[in-house]
Coordinates of C-alpha atoms in Angstrom, one line a residue:
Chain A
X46 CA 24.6 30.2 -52.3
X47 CA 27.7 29.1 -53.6
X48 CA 29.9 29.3 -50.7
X49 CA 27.1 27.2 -48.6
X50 CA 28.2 23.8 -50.9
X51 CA 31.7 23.5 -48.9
X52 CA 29.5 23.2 -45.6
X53 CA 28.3 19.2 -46.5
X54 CA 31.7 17.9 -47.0
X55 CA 33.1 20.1 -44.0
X56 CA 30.3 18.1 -41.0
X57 CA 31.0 15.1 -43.4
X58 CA 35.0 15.2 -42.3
X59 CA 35.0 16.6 -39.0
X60 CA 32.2 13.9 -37.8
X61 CA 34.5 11.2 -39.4
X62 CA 37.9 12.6 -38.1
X63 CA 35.8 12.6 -34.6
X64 CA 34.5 9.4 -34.7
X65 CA 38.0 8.1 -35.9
X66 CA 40.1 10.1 -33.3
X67 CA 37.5 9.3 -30.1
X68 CA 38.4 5.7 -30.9
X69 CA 34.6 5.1 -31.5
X70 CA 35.3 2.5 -34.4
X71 CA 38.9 0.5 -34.6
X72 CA 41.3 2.5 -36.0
X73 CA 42.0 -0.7 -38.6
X74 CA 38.4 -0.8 -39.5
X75 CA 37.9 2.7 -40.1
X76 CA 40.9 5.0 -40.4
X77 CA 40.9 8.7 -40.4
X78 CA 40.1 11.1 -43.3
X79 CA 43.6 12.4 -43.3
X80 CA 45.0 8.9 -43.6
X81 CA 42.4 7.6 -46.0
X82 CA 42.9 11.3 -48.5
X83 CA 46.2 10.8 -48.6
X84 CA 46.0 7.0 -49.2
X85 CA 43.4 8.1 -52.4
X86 CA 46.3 10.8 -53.5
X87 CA 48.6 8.3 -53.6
X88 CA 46.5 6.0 -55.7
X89 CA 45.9 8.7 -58.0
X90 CA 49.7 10.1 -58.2
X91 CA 50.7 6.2 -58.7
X92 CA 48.4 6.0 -61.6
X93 CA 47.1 2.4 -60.3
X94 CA 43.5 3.3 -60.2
X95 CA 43.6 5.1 -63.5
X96 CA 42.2 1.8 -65.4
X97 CA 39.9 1.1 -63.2
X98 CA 38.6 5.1 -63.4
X99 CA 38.7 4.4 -66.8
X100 CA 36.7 1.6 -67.1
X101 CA 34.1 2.4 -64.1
X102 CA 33.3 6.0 -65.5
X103 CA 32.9 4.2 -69.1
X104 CA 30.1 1.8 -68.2
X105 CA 28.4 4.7 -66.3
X106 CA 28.6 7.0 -69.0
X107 CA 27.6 4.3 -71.6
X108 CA 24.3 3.3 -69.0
X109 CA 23.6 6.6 -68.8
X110 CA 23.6 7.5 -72.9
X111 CA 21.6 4.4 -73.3
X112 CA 19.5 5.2 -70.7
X113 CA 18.9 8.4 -72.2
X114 CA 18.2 7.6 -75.9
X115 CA 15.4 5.0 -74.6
X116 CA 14.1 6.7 -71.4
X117 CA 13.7 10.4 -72.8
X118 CA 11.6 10.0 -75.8
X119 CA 9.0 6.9 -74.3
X120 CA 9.0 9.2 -71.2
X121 CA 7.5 11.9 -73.5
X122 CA 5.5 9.9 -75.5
X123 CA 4.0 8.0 -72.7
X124 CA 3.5 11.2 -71.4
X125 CA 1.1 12.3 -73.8
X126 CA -1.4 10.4 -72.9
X127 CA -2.6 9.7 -69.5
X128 CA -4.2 6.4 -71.0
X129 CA -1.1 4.9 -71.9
X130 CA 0.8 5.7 -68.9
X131 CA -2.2 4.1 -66.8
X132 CA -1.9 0.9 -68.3
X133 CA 1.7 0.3 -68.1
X134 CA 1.9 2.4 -64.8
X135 CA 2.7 -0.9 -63.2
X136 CA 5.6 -2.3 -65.4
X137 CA 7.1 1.2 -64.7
X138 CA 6.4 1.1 -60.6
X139 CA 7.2 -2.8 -60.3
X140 CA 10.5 -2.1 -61.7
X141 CA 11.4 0.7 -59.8
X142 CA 11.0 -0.7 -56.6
X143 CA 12.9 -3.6 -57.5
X144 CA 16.5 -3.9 -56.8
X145 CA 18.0 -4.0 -60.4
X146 CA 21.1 -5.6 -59.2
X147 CA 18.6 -8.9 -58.3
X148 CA 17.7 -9.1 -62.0
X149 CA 21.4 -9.4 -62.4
X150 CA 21.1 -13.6 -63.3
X151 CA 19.0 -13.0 -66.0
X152 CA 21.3 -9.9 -67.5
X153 CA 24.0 -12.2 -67.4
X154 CA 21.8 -15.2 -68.8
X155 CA 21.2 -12.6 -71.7
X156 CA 24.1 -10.5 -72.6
X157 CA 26.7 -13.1 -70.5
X158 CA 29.6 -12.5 -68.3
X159 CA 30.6 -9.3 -69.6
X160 CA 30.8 -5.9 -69.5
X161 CA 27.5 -5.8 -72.0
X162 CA 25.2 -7.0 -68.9
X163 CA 26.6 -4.5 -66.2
X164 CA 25.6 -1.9 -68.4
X165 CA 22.7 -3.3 -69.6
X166 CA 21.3 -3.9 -66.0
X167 CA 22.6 0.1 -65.2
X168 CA 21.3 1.3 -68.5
X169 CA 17.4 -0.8 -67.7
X170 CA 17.3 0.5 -63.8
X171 CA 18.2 4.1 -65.4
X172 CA 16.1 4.1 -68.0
X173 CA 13.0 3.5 -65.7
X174 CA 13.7 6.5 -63.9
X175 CA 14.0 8.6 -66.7
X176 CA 10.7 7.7 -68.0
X177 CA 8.9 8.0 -64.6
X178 CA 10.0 11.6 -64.2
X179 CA 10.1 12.7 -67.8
X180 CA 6.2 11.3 -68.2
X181 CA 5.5 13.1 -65.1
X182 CA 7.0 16.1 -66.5
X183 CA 4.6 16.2 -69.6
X184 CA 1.4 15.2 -67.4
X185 CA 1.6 17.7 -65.3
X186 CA 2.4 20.4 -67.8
X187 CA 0.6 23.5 -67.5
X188 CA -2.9 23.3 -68.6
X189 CA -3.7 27.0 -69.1
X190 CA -0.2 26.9 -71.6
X191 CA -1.7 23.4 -73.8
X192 CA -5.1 25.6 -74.0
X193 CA -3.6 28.6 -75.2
X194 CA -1.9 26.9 -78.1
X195 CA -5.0 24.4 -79.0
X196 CA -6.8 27.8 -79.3
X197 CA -3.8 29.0 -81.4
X198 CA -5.3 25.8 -83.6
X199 CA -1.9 24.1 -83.1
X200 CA -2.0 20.2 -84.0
X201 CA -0.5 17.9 -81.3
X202 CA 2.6 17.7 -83.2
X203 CA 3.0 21.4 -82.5
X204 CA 2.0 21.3 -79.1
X205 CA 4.1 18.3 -78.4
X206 CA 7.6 19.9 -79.2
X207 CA 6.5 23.8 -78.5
X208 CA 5.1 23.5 -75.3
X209 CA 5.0 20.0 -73.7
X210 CA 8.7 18.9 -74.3
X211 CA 9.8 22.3 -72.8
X212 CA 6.9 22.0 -69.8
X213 CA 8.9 18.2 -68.8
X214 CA 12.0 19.4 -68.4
X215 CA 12.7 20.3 -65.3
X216 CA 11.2 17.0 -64.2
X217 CA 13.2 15.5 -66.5
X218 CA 16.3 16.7 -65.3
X219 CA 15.5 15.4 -61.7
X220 CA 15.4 11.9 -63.2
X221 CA 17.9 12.4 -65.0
X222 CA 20.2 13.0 -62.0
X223 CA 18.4 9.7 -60.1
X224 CA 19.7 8.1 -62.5
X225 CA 23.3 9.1 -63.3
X226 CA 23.6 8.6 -59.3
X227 CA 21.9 5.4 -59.2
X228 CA 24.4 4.5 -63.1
X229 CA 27.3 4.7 -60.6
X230 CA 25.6 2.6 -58.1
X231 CA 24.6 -0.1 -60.0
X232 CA 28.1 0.1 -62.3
X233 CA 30.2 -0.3 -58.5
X234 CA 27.7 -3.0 -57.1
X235 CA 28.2 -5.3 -60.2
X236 CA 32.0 -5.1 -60.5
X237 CA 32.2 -5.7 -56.7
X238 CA 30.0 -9.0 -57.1
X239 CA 30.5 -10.4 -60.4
X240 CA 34.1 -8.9 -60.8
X241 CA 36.3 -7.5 -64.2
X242 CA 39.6 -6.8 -64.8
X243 CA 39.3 -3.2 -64.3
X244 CA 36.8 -1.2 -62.2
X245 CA 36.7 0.8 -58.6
X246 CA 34.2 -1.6 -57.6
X247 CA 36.5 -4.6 -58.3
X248 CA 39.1 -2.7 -56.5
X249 CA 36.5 -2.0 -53.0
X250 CA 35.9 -5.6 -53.0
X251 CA 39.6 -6.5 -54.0
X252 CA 40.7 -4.2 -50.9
X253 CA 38.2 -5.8 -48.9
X254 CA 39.2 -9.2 -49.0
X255 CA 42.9 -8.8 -48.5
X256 CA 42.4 -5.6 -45.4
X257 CA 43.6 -2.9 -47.1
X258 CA 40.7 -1.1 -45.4
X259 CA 42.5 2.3 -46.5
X260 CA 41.8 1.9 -50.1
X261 CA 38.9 0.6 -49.9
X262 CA 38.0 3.7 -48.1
X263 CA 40.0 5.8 -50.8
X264 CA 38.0 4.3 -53.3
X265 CA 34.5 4.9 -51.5
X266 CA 35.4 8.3 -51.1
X267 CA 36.7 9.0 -54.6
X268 CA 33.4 6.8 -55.8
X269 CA 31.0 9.5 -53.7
X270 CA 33.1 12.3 -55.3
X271 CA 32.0 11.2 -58.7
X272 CA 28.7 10.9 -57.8
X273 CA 28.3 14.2 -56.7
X274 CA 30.8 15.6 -59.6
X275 CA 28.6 14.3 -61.9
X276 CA 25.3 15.6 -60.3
X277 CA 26.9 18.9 -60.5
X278 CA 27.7 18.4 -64.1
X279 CA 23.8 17.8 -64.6
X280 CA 22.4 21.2 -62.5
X281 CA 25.1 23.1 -64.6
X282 CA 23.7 22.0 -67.9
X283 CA 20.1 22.1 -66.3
X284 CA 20.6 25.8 -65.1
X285 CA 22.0 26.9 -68.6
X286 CA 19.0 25.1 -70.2
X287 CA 15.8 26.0 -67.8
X288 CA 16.7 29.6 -67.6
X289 CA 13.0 29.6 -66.7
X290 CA 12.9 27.6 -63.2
X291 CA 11.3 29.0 -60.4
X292 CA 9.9 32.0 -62.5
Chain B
X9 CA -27.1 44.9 -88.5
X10 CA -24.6 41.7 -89.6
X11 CA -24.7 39.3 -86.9
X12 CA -21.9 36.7 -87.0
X13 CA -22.7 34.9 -83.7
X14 CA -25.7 33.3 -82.7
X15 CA -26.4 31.6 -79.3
X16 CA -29.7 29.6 -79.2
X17 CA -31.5 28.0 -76.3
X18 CA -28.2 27.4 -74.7
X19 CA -28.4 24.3 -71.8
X20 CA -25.5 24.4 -69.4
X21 CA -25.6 23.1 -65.9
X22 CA -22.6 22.2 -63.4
X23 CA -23.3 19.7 -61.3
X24 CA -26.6 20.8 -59.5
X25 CA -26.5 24.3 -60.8
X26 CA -28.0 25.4 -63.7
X27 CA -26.1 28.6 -65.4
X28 CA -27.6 28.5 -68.8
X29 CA -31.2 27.5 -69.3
X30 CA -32.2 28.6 -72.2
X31 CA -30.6 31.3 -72.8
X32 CA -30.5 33.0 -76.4
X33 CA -28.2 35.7 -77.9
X34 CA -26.9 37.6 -80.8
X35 CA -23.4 39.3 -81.6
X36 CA -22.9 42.1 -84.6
X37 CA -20.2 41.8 -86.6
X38 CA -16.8 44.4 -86.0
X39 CA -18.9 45.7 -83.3
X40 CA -17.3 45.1 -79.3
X41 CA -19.5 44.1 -77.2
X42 CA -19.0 44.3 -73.4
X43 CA -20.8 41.4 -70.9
X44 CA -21.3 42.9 -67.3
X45 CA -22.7 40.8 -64.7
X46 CA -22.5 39.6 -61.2
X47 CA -20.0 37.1 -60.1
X48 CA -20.8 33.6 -61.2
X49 CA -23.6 35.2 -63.8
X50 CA -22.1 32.8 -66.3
X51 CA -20.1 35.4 -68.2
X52 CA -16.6 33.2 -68.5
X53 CA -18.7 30.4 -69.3
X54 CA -20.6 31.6 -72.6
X55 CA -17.5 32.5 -74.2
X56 CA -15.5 28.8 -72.8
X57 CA -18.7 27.1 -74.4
X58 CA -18.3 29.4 -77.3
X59 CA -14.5 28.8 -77.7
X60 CA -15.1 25.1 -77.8
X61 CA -13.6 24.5 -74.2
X62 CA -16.3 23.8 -72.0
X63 CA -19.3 21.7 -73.7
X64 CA -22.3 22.8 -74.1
X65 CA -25.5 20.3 -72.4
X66 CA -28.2 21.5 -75.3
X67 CA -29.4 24.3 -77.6
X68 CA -27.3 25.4 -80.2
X69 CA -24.4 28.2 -81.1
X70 CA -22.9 29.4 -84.0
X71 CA -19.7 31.8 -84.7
X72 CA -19.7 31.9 -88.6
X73 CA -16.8 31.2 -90.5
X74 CA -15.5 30.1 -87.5
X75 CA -11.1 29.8 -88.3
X76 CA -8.9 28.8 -85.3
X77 CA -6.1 30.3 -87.2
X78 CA -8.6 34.0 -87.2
X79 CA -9.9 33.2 -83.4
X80 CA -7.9 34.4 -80.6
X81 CA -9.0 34.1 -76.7
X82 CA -7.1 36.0 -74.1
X83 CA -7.9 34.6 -70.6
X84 CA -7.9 35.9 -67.1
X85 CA -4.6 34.2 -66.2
X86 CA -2.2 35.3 -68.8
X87 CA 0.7 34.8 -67.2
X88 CA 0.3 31.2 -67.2
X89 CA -0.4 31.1 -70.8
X90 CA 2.7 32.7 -71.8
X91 CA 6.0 30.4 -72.3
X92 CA 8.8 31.1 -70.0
X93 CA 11.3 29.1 -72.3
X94 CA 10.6 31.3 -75.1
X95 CA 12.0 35.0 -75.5
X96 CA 9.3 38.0 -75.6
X97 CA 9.4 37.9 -79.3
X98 CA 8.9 34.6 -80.1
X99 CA 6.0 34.1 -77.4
X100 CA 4.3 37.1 -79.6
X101 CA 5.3 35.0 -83.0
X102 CA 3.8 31.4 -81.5
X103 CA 0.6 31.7 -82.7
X104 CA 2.0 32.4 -86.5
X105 CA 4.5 30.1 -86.6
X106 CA 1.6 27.4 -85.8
X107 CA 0.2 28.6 -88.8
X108 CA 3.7 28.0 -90.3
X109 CA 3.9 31.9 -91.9
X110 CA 7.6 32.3 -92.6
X111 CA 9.8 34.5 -90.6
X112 CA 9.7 38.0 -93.0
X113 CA 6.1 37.8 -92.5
X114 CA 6.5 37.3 -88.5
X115 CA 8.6 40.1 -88.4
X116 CA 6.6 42.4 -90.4
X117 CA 3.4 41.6 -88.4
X118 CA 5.3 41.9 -85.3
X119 CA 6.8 45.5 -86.0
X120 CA 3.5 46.5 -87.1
X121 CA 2.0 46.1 -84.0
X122 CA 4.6 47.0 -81.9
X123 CA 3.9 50.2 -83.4
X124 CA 0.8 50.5 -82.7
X125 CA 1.4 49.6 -79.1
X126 CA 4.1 52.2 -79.0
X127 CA 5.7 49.6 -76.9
X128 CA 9.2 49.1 -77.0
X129 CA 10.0 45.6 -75.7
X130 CA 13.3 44.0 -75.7
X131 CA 12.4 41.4 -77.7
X132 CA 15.5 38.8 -76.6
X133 CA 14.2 38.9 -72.8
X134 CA 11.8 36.6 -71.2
X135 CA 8.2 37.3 -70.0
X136 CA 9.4 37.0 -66.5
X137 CA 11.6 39.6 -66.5
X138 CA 9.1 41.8 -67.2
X139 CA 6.4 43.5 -65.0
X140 CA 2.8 42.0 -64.5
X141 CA 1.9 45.2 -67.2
X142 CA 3.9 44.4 -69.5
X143 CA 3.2 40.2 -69.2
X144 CA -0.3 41.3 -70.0
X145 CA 0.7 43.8 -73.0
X146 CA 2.8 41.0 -74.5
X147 CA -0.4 38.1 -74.4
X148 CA -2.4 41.0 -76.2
X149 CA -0.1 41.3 -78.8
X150 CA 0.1 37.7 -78.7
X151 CA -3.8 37.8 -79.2
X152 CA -3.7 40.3 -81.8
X153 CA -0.7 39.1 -84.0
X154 CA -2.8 37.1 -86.3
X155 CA -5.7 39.8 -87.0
X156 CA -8.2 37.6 -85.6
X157 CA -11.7 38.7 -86.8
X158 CA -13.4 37.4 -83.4
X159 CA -11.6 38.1 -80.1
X160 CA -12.9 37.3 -76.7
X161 CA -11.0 39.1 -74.1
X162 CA -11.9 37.5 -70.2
X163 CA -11.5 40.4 -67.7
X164 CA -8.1 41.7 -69.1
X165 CA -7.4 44.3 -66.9
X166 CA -8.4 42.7 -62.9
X167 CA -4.2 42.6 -62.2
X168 CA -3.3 46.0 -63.8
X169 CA -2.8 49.2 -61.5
X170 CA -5.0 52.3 -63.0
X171 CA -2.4 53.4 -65.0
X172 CA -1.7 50.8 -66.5
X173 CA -4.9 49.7 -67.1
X174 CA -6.0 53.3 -69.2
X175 CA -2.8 52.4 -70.9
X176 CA -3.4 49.1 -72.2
X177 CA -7.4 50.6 -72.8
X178 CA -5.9 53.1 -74.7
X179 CA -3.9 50.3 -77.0
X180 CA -6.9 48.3 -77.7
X181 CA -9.4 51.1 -78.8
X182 CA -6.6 51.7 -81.5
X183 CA -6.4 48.3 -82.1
X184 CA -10.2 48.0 -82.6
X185 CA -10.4 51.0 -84.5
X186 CA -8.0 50.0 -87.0
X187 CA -8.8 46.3 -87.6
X188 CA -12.6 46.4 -86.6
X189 CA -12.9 42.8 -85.1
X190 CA -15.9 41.1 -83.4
X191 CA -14.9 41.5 -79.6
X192 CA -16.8 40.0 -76.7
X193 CA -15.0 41.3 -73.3
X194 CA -15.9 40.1 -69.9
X195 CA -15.7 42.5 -67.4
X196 CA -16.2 43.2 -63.3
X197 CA -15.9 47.0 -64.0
X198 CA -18.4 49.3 -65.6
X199 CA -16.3 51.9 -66.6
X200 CA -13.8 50.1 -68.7
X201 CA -17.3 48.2 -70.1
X202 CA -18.7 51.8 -71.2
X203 CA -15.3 52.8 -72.0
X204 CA -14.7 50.5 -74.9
X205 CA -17.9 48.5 -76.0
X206 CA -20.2 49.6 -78.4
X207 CA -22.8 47.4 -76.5
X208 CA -22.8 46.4 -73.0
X209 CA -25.0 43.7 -72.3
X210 CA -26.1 43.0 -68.7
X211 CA -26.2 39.4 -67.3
X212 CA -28.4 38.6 -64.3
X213 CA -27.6 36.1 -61.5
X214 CA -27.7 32.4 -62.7
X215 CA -29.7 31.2 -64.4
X216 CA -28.2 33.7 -66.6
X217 CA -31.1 35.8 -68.6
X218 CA -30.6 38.9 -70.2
X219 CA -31.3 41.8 -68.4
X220 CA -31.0 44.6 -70.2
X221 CA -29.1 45.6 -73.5
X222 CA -27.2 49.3 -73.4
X223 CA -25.9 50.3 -76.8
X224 CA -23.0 53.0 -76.6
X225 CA -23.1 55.9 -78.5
X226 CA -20.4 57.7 -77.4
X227 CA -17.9 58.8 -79.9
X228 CA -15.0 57.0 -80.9
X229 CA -11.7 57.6 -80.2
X230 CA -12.5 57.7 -76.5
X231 CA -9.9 59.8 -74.5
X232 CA -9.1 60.2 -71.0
X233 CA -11.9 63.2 -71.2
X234 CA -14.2 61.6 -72.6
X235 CA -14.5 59.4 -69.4
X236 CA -15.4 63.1 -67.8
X237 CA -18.3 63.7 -70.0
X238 CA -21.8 64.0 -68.9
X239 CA -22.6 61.2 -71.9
X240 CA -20.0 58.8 -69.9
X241 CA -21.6 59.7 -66.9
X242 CA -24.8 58.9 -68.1
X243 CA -24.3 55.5 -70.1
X244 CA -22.5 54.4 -66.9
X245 CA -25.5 55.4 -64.7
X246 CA -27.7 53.2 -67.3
X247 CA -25.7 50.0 -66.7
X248 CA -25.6 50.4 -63.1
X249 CA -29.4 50.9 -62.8
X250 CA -29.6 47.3 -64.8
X251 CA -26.8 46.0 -62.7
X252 CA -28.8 46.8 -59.6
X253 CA -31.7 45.0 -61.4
X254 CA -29.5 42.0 -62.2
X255 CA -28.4 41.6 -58.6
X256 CA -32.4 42.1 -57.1
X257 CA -33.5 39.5 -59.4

């Protein structure tokens, strides 16, 4: 199955290097793949976007832990009882379909104009998905597996972290990569718009404003890279973990 | 005769059909008794209402000294009870660690029976890497690792092949004979019914009644020859002359 991965990026390049060498877009609008890789080498030999790596892949990672530590266990306890999840099924949905970034104001009105709010906003719109999926996870558990064990005469304490912790995890896991992907979204829209000193998303919008449309492309590609780098990271761990998916 | 459970006047409809109307029962104490029935006779849904799963509308029940921790219940789908993210041996151990026993006794209890079963699982695999056979051995050893004094078995043997199915027979009459639980099996098939009840009670068509009650003398152990004998022959013959009744009814 392996080998069938290289297959997206391959249409991904040839369509662009198409597109780019038909003359379909302006060149100076949208240059070629081989000029725009070589551009992002460059970045990368030159060291330049190093800080700005740095700093983006921070506020992701630090959204995403936080998102974790809060999403996973009120995920699983809201899970446990369909009652609960009911009545704050519409906090959960209202704020899922709501662009996080548009809450941005009132992060900054909280935390200020610093890096505390970009992650904060990241870390909130994470967290939601993480407790959608891992509730899921738990409410739809196996039935005939929670019987078993109540005839076992297991308390709910027992059943909670034998069988219905283990039952959400693969539905966990799917949240989990919606929300390191959308960590990385959020983390790139809010240093485009509310700027730092350091960030890839301060250097797209950077690139923007002064034309250098080949980094900015660089830096969309290397951004998409770390997306999907980081989703891969995620299915390794899930596949070492749910040995049992699929079975 | 020591009876240890008593059904009385049991009410049980779903929805706009009535499946119990009162409908009394006794069971005898060590003894196994086998329920044979059409399909839908209610069978499954005595021993749900008697396991505490399904509710009961009116009359009254009673398994004495009832203990969760001495109960165990093996249902028709027992793949889906047992837990993929658990190893073989620790899937058998689940229902002692719940009663927090500590691991020397798990072990001991787990090697005892595995020696009785004469089964030889590698214990750090996973249920799904074994065959549907062997799925269904491990959730009887599962059922049987706490010594439960009542067991209610729910058609054990509908996904086994034949050989498989005299194997796992074979298994539980030792089993049985060792520990001498109270056993109610459900069963579609006559022959594993006369095979390894001491009873065989016949259910009729719903609402369920009682149509006719077949003790089994034939000696214990029970081989693959006894099966051939004209005793066999004959208990078999009784229980499908009341079957016959059951479905005329």
């Amino acid at each position: 199955m392996k080998k069938y991965a290289i297959i997206g990026p391959f249409i991904l390049i040839i369509v662009w290097a198409v597109i780019s060498r038909c003359q379909l877009v302006d060149a100076f609008f949208l240059p070629g793949p081989i000029t725009t890789i070589s551009k992002l080498l460059e970045l990368i030999k030159s060291g330049v976007i190093i800080d700005d790596l740095v700093s983006t892949l921070g506020r992701v990672g630090l959204s995403f832990v936080i998102a974790l530590i809060i999403g996973l266990p009120l995920g699983l306890i809201l899970g446990m009882s369909e009652k609960i999840y009911r009545s704050v099924e519409f906090i959960i949905d209202f704020f899922r379909s709501t662009p996080a970034t548009a809450l941005f104001p009132l992060f900054l009105l909280i935390f200020g104009v610093t890096d505390k709010s970009k992650i904060a906003v990241a870390a909130f719109a994470s967290t939601i998905i993480i407790i959608f999926n891992t509730a899921y996870g738990v409410m739809h558990a196996k039935k005939s597996r929670i019987l078993a064990a109540k005839i076992m005469g297991a308390n709910r304490a027992q059943i909670f972290y034998w069988i219905l912790f283990w039952e959400s995890l693969p539905q966990t896991f799917i949240g989990l990569r919606s929300a390191i992907s959308l960590s990385l979204v959020i983390v790139i829209v809010t240093e485009m718009f509310i700027g730092t000193p350091f960030g890839l998303g301060k250097m797209i919008n950077d690139s923007q404003i002064i034309y250098e449309i080949s980094t900015m492309y660089a830096i969309i590609l290397l951004v998409g890279a770390i997306g999907y780098l980081l989703n891969l990271l995620l299915i390794l761990i899930e596949g070492k973990t749910i040995h049992w998916r699929g079975r | 005769m020591d009876t240890i459970i008593t059904v009385k006047n049991l009410k049980k409809s779903f929805k706009d059909t009535e499946v119990f109307k009162d409908f009394s029962i006794d069971f005898l104490r060590g003894k196994i008794t086998a329920i044979f029935g059409p399909n839908g006779s209610g069978k499954s849904t005595l021993l749900d209402i008697l396991a505490g799963i399904v509710p009961k509308d009116g009359g009254e029940f009673e398994i004495k000294d009832f203990d969760s921790f001495t109960f165990s219940y093996i249902f028709q789908n027992y793949r889906d009870s047992l837990l993929p993210w658990r190893n073989n041996f620790k899937n058998v151990a689940l229902p002692l660690q719940i009663q927090k026993k500590s691991n020397e006794e798990i072990e001991k209890k787990v090697t005892e029976l595995q020696a009785l079963f004469e089964f030889q699982f590698d214990w750090r695999r996973y249920p799904y890497e074994l065959s549907g056979g062997q799925q269904q051995i491990l959730a009887f050893m599962r059922a049987l690792v706490t010594n439960p004094k009542v067991l209610f078995i729910d058609e054990p043997f509908s996904a086994l092949d034949y050989e498989n199915n005299l194997r796992l027979r074979k298994y539980l009459q030792k089993y049985f004979l060792k520990y001498k639980p109270t056993v109610l099996l459900v069963t579609h098939n006559i022959e594993e019914a006369v095979h390894l009840a001491d009873k065989i009670i016949v259910f009729s068509q719903k609402p369920t009644k009682v149509v006719q009650i077949i003790e089994n003398s034939l000696p214990c152990p029970r081989t693959l020859d006894s099966l051939k004998t004209e005793h066999f022959k004959l208990i078999k013959d009784s229980v499908l002359c009341a079957f016959q009744k059951s479905i005329s009814i």
